[in-house]
mmCIF file of C-alpha atoms in Angstrom:
data_model
loop_
_atom_site.group_PDB
_atom_site.id
_atom_site.type_symbol
_atom_site.label_atom_id
_atom_site.label_comp_id
_atom_site.label_asym_id
_atom_site.label_seq_id
_atom_site.Cartn_x
_atom_site.Cartn_y
_atom_site.Cartn_z
ATOM 1 C CA MET G 127 97.247 -17.340 132.341
ATOM 2 C CA ILE G 128 93.876 -15.507 132.801
ATOM 3 C CA GLU G 129 91.901 -17.740 134.767
ATOM 4 C CA LEU G 130 88.554 -17.482 136.480
ATOM 5 C CA VAL G 131 88.764 -17.358 140.547
ATOM 6 C CA LEU G 132 85.569 -17.999 142.466
ATOM 7 C CA VAL G 133 85.957 -18.262 146.530
ATOM 8 C CA ASN G 134 82.876 -19.890 148.274
ATOM 9 C CA SER G 135 83.279 -20.676 151.898
ATOM 10 C CA GLY G 136 86.935 -20.844 152.123
ATOM 11 C CA THR G 137 87.122 -22.665 149.207
ATOM 12 C CA SER G 138 88.506 -21.453 145.688
ATOM 13 C CA TYR G 139 87.495 -22.375 142.521
ATOM 14 C CA HIS G 140 90.222 -21.567 140.112
ATOM 15 C CA LEU G 141 89.200 -22.183 135.706
ATOM 16 C CA PRO G 142 92.189 -21.146 133.513
ATOM 17 C CA LEU G 143 90.114 -19.265 130.743
ATOM 18 C CA TYR G 144 93.133 -18.311 128.413
ATOM 19 C CA TYR G 145 96.217 -20.026 128.509
ATOM 20 C CA HIS G 146 99.064 -20.945 125.912
ATOM 21 C CA PHE G 147 102.142 -23.413 126.599
ATOM 22 C CA GLY G 148 104.552 -24.885 123.608
ATOM 23 C CA LYS G 149 107.770 -26.711 124.014
ATOM 24 C CA GLU G 150 109.472 -28.962 121.117
ATOM 25 C CA GLY G 151 106.807 -31.348 120.332
ATOM 26 C CA TYR G 152 103.909 -30.030 122.298
ATOM 27 C CA ASN G 153 101.488 -27.349 122.386
ATOM 28 C CA ILE G 154 98.607 -26.257 124.583
ATOM 29 C CA GLN G 155 96.322 -23.605 123.904
ATOM 30 C CA ILE G 156 92.853 -22.811 125.981
ATOM 31 C CA GLU G 157 90.423 -20.483 124.753
ATOM 32 C CA SER G 158 87.108 -19.669 126.477
ATOM 33 C CA THR G 159 83.623 -17.383 125.987
ATOM 34 C CA LEU G 160 81.472 -16.222 128.831
ATOM 35 C CA GLU G 161 78.112 -15.593 128.383
ATOM 36 C CA GLN G 162 75.859 -14.599 131.716
ATOM 37 C CA ARG G 163 76.724 -17.851 133.805
ATOM 38 C CA GLN G 164 77.874 -20.285 131.129
ATOM 39 C CA ILE G 165 81.573 -20.865 130.426
ATOM 40 C CA LYS G 166 82.356 -22.875 127.077
ATOM 41 C CA ARG G 167 86.152 -24.018 127.196
ATOM 42 C CA LYS G 168 87.931 -24.965 123.824
ATOM 43 C CA ILE G 169 91.596 -26.778 124.737
ATOM 44 C CA THR G 170 93.463 -27.512 121.602
ATOM 45 C CA GLU G 171 96.756 -29.842 122.181
ATOM 46 C CA LEU G 172 98.796 -30.439 119.286
ATOM 47 C CA ILE G 173 101.470 -32.935 119.713
ATOM 48 C CA GLY G 174 104.415 -34.023 117.587
ATOM 49 C CA TRP G 175 105.537 -32.251 114.435
ATOM 50 C CA PRO G 176 103.083 -32.238 110.962
ATOM 51 C CA LEU G 177 103.796 -34.551 108.916
ATOM 52 C CA GLU G 178 102.239 -33.950 105.493
ATOM 53 C CA ASN G 179 99.973 -31.746 106.644
ATOM 54 C CA LYS G 180 98.707 -33.745 109.507
ATOM 55 C CA GLN G 181 99.747 -33.497 112.663
ATOM 56 C CA PRO G 182 98.086 -34.955 116.017
ATOM 57 C CA ILE G 183 95.557 -32.613 117.582
ATOM 58 C CA SER G 184 92.983 -33.042 120.442
ATOM 59 C CA GLU G 185 90.716 -30.746 120.763
ATOM 60 C CA THR G 186 88.251 -30.689 124.002
ATOM 61 C CA ILE G 187 85.252 -28.735 124.333
ATOM 62 C CA GLN G 188 83.773 -28.382 128.180
ATOM 63 C CA LEU G 189 80.795 -26.367 129.147
ATOM 64 C CA PHE G 190 80.701 -25.196 133.052
ATOM 65 C CA LYS G 191 78.381 -23.567 134.651
ATOM 66 C CA ILE G 192 78.916 -20.819 137.283
ATOM 67 C CA ASN G 193 75.890 -21.366 139.878
ATOM 68 C CA ASP G 194 74.465 -19.026 142.365
ATOM 69 C CA ASP G 195 76.875 -19.863 145.355
ATOM 70 C CA ASN G 196 79.833 -19.220 143.407
ATOM 71 C CA THR G 197 81.023 -22.859 142.687
ATOM 72 C CA ILE G 198 81.732 -24.007 139.226
ATOM 73 C CA THR G 199 80.362 -27.151 137.562
ATOM 74 C CA LEU G 200 81.317 -28.957 134.521
ATOM 75 C CA GLU G 201 78.224 -29.656 132.797
ATOM 76 C CA GLN G 202 79.823 -31.544 129.549
ATOM 77 C CA THR G 203 83.356 -32.703 128.143
ATOM 78 C CA VAL G 204 83.603 -33.846 124.533
ATOM 79 C CA THR G 205 86.704 -34.798 122.906
ATOM 80 C CA GLU G 206 88.074 -35.098 119.219
ATOM 81 C CA ASN G 207 91.615 -36.560 118.246
ATOM 82 C CA TYR G 208 92.696 -36.250 114.998
ATOM 83 C CA HIS G 209 95.310 -37.720 113.139
ATOM 84 C CA PHE G 210 96.652 -39.709 115.829
ATOM 85 C CA ASP G 211 96.534 -42.933 113.221
ATOM 86 C CA GLU G 212 98.560 -41.472 110.213
ATOM 87 C CA TYR G 213 101.204 -40.321 112.723
ATOM 88 C CA LEU G 214 101.949 -43.798 114.218
ATOM 89 C CA GLU G 215 102.167 -45.810 110.626
#
């Protein structure tokens, strides 16, 4: 795991930027891009096993802002889910 750690007045903020974990039937991967004081983070979760090339996937895009006082603000979260209906049938 690679994470961003910021400290402000004794409070620490931890934001995982890169991470991968997998076990039988579940994988999660976090990837991030940093541009000046903004962080775009993509979280991809693979659930279960592929059936006919259709594996349930949840993909979340988050936008964070690093404030001047070294706090982190979540500005936007969008989640898309793929192939869940096909998998449950």
